[in-house]
JSON list of C-alpha atoms in Angstrom, two decimals:
[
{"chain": "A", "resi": 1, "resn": "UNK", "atom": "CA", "xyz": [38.60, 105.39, 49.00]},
{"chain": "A", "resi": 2, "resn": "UNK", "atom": "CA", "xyz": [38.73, 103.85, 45.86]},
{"chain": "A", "resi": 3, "resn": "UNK", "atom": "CA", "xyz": [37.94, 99.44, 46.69]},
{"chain": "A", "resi": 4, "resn": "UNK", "atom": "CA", "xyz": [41.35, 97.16, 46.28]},
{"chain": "A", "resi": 5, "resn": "UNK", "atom": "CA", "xyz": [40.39, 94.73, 43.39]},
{"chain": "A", "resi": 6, "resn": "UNK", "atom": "CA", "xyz": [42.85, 91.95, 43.78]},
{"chain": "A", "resi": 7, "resn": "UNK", "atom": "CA", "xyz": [44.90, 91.00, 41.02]},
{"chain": "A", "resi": 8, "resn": "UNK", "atom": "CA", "xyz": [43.80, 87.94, 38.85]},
{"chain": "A", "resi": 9, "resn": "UNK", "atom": "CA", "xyz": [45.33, 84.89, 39.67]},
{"chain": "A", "resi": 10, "resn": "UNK", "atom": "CA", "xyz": [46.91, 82.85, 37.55]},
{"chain": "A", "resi": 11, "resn": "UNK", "atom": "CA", "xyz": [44.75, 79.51, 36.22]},
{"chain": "A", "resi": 12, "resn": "UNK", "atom": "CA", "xyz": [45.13, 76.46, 38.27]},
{"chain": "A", "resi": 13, "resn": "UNK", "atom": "CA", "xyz": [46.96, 73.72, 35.99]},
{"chain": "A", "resi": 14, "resn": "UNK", "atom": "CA", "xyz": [45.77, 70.97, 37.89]},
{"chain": "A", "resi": 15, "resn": "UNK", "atom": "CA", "xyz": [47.21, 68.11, 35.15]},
{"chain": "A", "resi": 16, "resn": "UNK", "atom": "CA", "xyz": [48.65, 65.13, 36.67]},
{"chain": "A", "resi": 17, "resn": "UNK", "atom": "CA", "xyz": [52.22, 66.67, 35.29]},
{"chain": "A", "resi": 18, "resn": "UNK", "atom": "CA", "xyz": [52.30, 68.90, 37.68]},
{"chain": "A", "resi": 19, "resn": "UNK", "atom": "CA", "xyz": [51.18, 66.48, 40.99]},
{"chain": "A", "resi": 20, "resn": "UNK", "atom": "CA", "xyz": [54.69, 65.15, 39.29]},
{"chain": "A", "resi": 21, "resn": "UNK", "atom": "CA", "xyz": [56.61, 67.92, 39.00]},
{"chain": "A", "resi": 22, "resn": "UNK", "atom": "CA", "xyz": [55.74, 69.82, 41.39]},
{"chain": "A", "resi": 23, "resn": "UNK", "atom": "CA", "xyz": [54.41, 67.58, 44.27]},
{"chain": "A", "resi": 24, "resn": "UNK", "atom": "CA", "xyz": [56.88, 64.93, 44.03]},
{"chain": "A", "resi": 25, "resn": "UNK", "atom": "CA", "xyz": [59.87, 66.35, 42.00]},
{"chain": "A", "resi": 26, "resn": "UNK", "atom": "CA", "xyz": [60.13, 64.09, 39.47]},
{"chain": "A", "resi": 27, "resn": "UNK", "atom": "CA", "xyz": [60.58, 64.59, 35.23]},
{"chain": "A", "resi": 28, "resn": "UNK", "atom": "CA", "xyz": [57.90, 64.04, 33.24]},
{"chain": "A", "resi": 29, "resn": "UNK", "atom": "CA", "xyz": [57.67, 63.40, 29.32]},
{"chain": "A", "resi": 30, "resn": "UNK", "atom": "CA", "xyz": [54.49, 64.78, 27.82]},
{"chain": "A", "resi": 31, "resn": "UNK", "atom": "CA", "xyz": [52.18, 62.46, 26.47]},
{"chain": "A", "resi": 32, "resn": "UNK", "atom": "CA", "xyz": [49.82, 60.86, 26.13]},
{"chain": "A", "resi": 33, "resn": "UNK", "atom": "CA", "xyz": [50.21, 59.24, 27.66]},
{"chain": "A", "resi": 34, "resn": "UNK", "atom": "CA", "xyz": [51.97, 61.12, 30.47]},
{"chain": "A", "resi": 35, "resn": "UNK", "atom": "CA", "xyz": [55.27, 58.97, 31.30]},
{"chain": "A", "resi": 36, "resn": "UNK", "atom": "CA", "xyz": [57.50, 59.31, 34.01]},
{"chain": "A", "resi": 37, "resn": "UNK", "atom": "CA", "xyz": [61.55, 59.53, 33.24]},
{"chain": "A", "resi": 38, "resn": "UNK", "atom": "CA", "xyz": [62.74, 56.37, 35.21]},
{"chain": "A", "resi": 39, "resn": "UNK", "atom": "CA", "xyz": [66.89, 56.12, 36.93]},
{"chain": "A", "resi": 40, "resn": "UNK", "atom": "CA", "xyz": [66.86, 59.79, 38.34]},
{"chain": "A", "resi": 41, "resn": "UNK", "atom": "CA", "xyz": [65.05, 59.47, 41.35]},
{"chain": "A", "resi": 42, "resn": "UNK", "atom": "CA", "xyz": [63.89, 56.33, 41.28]},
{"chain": "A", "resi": 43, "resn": "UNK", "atom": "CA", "xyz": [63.82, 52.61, 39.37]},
{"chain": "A", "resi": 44, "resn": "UNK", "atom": "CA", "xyz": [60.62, 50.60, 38.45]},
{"chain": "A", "resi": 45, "resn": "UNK", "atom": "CA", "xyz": [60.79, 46.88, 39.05]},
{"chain": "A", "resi": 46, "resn": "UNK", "atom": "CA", "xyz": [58.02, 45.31, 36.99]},
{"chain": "A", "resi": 47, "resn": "UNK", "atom": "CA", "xyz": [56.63, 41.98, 37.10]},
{"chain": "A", "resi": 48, "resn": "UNK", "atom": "CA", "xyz": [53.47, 40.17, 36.32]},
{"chain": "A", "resi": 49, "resn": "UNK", "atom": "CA", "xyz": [50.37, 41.36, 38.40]},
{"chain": "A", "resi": 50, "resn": "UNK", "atom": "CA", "xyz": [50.02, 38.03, 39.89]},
{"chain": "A", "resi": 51, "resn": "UNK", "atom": "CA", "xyz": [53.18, 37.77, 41.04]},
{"chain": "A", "resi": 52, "resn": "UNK", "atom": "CA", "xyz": [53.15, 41.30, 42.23]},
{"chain": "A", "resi": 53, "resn": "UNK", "atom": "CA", "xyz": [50.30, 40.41, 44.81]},
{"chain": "A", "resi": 54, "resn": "UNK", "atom": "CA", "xyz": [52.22, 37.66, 45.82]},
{"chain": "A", "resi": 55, "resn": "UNK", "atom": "CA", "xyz": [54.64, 39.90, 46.82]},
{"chain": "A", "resi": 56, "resn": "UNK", "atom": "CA", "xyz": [52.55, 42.56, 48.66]},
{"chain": "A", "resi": 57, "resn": "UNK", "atom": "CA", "xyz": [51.20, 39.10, 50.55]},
{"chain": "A", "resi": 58, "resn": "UNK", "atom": "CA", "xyz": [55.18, 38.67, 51.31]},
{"chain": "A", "resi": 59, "resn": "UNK", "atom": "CA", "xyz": [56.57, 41.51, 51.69]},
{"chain": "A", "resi": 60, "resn": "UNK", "atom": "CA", "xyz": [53.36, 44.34, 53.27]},
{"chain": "A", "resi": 61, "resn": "UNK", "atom": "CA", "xyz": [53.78, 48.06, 53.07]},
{"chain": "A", "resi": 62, "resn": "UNK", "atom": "CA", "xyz": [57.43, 48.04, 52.91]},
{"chain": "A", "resi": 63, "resn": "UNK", "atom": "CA", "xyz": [57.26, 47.63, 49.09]},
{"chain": "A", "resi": 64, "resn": "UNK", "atom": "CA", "xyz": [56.55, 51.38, 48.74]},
{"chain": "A", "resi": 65, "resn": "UNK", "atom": "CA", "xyz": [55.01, 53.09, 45.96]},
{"chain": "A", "resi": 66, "resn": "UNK", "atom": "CA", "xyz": [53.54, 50.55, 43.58]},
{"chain": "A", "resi": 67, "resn": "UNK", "atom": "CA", "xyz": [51.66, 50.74, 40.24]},
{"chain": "A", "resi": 68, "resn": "UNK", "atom": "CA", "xyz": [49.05, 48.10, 38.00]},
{"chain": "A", "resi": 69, "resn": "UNK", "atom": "CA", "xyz": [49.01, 49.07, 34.65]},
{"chain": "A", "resi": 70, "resn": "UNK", "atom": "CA", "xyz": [46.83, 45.84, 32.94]},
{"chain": "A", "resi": 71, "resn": "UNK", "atom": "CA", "xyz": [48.60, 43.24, 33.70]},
{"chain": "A", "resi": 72, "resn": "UNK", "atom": "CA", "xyz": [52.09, 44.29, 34.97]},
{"chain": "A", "resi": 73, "resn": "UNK", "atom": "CA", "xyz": [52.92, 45.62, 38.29]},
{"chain": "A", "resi": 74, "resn": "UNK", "atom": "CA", "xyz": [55.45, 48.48, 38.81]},
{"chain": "A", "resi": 75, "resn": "UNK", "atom": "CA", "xyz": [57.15, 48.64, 42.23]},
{"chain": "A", "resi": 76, "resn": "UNK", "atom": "CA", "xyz": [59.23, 51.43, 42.25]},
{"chain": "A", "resi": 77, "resn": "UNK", "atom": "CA", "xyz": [62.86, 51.39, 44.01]},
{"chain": "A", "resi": 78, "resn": "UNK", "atom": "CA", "xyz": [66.02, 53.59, 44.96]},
{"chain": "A", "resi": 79, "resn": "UNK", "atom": "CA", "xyz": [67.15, 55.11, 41.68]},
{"chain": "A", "resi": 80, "resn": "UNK", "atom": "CA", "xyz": [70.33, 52.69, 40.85]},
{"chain": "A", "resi": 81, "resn": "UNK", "atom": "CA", "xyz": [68.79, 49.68, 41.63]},
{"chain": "A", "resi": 82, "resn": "UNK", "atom": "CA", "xyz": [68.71, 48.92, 37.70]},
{"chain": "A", "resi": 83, "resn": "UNK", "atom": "CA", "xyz": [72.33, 47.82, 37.89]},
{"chain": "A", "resi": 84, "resn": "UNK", "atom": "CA", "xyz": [72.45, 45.57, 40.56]},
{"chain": "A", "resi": 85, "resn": "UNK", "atom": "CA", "xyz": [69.45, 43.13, 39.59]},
{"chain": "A", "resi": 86, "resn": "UNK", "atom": "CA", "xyz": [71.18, 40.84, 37.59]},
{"chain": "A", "resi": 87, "resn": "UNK", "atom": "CA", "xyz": [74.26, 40.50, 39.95]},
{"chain": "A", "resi": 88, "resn": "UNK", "atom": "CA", "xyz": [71.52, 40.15, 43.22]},
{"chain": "A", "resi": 89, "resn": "UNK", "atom": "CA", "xyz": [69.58, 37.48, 40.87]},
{"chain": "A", "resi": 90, "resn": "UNK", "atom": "CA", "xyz": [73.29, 35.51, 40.85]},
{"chain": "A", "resi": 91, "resn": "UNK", "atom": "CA", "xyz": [73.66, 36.45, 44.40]},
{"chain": "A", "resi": 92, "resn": "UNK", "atom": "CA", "xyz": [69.83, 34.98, 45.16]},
{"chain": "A", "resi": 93, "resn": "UNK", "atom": "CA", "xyz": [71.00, 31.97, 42.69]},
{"chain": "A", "resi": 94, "resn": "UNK", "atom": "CA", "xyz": [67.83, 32.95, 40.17]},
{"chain": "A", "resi": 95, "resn": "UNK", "atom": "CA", "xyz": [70.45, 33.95, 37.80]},
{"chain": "A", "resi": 96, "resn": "UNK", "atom": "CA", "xyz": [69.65, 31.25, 34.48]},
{"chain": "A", "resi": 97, "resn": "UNK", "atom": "CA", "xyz": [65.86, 30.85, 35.44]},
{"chain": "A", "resi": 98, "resn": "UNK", "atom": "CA", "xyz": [63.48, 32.65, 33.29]},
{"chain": "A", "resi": 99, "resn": "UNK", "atom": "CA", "xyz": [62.15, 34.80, 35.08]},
{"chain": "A", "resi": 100, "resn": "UNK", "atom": "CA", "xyz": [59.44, 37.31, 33.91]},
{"chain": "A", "resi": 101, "resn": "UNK", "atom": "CA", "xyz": [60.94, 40.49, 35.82]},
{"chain": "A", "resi": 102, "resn": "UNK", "atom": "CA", "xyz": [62.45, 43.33, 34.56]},
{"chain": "A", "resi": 103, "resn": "UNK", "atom": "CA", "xyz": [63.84, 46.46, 35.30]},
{"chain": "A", "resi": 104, "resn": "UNK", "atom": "CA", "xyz": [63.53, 50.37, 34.18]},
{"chain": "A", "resi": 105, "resn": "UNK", "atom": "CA", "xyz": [66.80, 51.96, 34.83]},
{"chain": "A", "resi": 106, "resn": "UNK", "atom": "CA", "xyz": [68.82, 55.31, 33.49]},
{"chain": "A", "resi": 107, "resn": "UNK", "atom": "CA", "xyz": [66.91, 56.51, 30.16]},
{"chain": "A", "resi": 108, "resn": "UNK", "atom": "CA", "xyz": [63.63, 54.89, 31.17]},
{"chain": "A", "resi": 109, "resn": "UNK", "atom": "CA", "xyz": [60.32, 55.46, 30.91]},
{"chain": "A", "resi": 110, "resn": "UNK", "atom": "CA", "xyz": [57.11, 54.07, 32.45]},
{"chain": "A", "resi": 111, "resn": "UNK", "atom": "CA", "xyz": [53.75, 55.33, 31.99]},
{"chain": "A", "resi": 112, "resn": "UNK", "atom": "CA", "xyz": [52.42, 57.61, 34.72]},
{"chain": "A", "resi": 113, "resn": "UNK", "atom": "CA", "xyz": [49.24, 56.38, 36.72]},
{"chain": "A", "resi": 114, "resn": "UNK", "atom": "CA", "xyz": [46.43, 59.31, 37.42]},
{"chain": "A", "resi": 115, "resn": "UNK", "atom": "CA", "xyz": [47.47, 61.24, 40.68]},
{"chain": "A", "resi": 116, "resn": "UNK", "atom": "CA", "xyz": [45.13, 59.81, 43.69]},
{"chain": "A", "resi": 117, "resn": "UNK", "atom": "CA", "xyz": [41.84, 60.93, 43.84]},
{"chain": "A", "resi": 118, "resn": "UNK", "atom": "CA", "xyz": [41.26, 61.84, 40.06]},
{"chain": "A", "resi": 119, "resn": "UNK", "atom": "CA", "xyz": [38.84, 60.04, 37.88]},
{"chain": "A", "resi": 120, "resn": "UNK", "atom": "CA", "xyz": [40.26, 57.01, 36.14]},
{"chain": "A", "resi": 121, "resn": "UNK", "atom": "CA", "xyz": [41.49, 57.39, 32.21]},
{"chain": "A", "resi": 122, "resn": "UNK", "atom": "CA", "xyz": [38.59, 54.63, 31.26]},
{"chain": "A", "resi": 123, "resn": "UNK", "atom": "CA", "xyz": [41.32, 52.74, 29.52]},
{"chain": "A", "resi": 124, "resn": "UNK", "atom": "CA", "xyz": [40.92, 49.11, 30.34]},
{"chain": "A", "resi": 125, "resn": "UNK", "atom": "CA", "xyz": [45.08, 48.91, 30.89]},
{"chain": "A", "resi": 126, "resn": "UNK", "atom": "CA", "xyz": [45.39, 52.40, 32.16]},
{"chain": "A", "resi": 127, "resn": "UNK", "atom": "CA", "xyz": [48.49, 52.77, 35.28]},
{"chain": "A", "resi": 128, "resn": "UNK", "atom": "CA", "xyz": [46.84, 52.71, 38.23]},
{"chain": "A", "resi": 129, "resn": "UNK", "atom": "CA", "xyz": [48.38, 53.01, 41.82]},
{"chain": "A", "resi": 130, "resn": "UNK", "atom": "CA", "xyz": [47.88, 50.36, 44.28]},
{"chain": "A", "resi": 131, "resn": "UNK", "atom": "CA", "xyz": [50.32, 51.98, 46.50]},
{"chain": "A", "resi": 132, "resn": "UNK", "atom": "CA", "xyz": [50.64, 56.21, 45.49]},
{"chain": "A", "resi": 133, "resn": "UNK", "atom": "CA", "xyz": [53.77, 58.31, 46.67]},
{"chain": "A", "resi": 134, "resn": "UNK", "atom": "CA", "xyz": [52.93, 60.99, 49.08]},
{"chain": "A", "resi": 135, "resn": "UNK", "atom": "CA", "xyz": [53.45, 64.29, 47.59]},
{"chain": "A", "resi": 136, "resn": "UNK", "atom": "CA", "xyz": [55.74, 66.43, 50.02]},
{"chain": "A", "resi": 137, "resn": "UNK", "atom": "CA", "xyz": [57.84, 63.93, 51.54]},
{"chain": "A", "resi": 138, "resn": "UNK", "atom": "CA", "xyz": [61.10, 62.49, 50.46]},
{"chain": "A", "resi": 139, "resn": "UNK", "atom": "CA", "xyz": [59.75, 59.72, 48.36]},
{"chain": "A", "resi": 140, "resn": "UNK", "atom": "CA", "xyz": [63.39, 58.55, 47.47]},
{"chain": "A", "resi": 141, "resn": "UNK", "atom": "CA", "xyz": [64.41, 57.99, 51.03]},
{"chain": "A", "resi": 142, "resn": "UNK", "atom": "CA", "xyz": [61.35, 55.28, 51.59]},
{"chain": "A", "resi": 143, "resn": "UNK", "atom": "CA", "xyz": [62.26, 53.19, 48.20]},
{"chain": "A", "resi": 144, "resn": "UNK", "atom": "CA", "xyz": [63.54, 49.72, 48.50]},
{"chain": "A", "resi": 145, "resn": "UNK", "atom": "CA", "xyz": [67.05, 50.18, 48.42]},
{"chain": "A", "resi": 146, "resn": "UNK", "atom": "CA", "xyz": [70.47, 48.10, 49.17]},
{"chain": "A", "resi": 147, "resn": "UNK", "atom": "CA", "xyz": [71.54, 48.33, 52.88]},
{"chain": "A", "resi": 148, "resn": "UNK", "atom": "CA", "xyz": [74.57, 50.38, 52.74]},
{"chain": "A", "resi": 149, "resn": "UNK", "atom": "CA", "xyz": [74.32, 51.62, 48.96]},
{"chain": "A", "resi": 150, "resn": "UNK", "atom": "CA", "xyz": [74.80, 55.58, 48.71]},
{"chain": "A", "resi": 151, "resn": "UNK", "atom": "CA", "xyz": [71.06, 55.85, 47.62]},
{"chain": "A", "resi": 152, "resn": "UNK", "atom": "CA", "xyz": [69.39, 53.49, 50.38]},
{"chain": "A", "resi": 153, "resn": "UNK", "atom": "CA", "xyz": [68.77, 55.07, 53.48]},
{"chain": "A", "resi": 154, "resn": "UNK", "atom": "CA", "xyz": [68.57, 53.38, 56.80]},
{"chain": "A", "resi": 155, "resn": "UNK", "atom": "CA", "xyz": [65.21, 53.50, 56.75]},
{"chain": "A", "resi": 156, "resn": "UNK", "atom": "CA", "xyz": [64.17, 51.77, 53.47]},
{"chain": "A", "resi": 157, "resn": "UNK", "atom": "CA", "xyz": [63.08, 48.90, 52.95]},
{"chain": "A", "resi": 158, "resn": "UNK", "atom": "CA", "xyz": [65.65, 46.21, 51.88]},
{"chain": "A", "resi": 159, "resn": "UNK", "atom": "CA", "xyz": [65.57, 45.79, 47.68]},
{"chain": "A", "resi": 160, "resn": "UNK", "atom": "CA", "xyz": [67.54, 42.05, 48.44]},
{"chain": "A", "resi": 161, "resn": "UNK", "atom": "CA", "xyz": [64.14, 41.24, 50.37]},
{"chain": "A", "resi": 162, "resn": "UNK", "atom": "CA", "xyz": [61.83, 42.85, 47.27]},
{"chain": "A", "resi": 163, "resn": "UNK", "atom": "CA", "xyz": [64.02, 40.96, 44.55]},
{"chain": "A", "resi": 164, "resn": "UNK", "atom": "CA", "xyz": [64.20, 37.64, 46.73]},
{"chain": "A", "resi": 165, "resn": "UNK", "atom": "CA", "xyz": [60.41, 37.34, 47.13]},
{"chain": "A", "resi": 166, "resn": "UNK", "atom": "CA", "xyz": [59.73, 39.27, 43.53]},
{"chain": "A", "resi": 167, "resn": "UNK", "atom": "CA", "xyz": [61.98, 36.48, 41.94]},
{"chain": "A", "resi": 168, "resn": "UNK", "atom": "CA", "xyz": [59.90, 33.33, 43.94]},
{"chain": "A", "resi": 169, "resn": "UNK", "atom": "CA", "xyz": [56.71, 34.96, 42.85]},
{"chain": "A", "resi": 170, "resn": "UNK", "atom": "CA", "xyz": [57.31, 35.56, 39.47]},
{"chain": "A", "resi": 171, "resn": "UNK", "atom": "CA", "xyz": [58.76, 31.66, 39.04]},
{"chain": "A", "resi": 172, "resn": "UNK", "atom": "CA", "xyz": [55.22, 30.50, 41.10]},
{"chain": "A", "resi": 173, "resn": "UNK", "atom": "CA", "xyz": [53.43, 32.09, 38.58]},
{"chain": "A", "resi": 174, "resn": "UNK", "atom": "CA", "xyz": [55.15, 30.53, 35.54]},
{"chain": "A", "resi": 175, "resn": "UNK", "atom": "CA", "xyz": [54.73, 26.86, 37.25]},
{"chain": "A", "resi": 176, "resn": "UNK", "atom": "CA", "xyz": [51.37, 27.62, 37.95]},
{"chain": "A", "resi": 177, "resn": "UNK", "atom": "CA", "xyz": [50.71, 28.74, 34.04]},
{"chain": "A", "resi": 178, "resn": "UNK", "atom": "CA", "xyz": [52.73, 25.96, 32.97]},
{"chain": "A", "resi": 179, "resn": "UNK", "atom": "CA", "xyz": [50.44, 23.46, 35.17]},
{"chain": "A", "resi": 180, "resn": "UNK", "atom": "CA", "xyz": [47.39, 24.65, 33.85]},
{"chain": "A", "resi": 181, "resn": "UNK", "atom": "CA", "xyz": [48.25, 24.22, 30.36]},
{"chain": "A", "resi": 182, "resn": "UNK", "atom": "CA", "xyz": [48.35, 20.52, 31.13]},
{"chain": "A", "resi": 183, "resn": "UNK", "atom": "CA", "xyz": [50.86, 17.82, 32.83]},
{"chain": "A", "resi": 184, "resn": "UNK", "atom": "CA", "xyz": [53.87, 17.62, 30.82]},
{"chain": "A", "resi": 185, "resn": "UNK", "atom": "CA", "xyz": [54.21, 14.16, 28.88]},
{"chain": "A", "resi": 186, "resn": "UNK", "atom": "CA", "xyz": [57.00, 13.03, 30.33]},
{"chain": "A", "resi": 187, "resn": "UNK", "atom": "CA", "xyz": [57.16, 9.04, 31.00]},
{"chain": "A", "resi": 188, "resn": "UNK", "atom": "CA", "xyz": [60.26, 8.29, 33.22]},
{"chain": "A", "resi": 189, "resn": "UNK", "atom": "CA", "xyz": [62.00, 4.87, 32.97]},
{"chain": "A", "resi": 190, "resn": "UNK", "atom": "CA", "xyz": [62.00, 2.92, 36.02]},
{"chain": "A", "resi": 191, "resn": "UNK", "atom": "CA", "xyz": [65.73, 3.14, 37.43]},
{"chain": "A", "resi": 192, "resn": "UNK", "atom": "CA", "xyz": [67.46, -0.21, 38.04]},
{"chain": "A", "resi": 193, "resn": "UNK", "atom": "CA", "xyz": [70.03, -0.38, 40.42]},
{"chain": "A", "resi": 194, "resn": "UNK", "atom": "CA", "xyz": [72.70, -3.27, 40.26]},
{"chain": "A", "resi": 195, "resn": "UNK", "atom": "CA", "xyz": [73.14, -5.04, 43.77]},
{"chain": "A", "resi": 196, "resn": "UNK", "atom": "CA", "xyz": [76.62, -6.44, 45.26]}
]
């Protein structure tokens, strides 16, 4: 009898598309660099990196999967999420402040960190996760979502929390950067007040 040779298998593609695609589900565009399509099955919330860790401080593991990439943090939340920001920064009453948060909704993009456990790019501002998805789980169902939204399971954490603590961060930060440029000259006039 003649020994079985086993067919050749086909090559391992181990590129971080496919930890994507194929671990998580979610669309890729090709790069580089590699970028992940953004308001299918999930929103990125970004913010400056300081303000970020203030919110990790605040907020713990409930943040779910969260990116650096150089100075910006990504925290990534229920797909739809997009929409609602500006009408939960009214809600919050941050609507009118500058804030230095923004949102990737619906026909978004956002640059795709290396999968955990692979060597870094050796870009200085390379995406980088603080926080990775696990690959085999139902991502969606742990991202920061709205109680009671169609998208935000019961077990999420709550996005009004996220935005709430995101939004005090991010103005903390800007005080802070506005206070180390120097004290604003400002000379106030002594109020008088008439007497009866």
């Amino acid at each position: 009898m003649a020994p079985v040779v086993p067919s050749p298998r086909a090559p391992l593609d181990d590129g971080p598309e496919r930890w994507y695609e194929d671990g998580l589900g979610w669309a890729t565009v090709a790069g580089p660099p590699l970028a992940l399509v953004t308001g299918v099955r999930f929103d990125v919330l970004e913010l400056p990196a300081a303000a970020g860790r203030g919110v990790l401080r605040r907020v713990g593991p409930a943040t779910g999967p969260v990116a650096l990439a150089g100075s910006r943090m990504r925290l990534l939340v229920a797909a739809g999420s997009a929409e609602e920001l500006p009408g939960l920064l009214d809600w919050l009453e941050w609507g009118g402040i500058a804030l230095d948060l923004s949102v990737l909704g619906a026909g978004g993009r956002t640059t795709a960190p290396l999968p955990p456990g692979r060597g870094g790019s050796g870009a200085p501002d390379a995406a980088v996760w603080l926080r990775a998805p696990v690959p085999g789980r139902e991502v969606e169902a742990s991202l920061p979502a709205l109680r009671g939204a169609p998208w935000g399971g019961g077990g999420a954490p709550c996005l009004v929390r996220i935005v709430a603590a995101a939004a005090a961060e991010c103005h903390r930060v800007r005080l802070l950067s506005t206070r180390a440029r120097g004290p604003v000259a400002q000379q106030l006039s002594p109020q008088r007040f008439a007497s009866s």
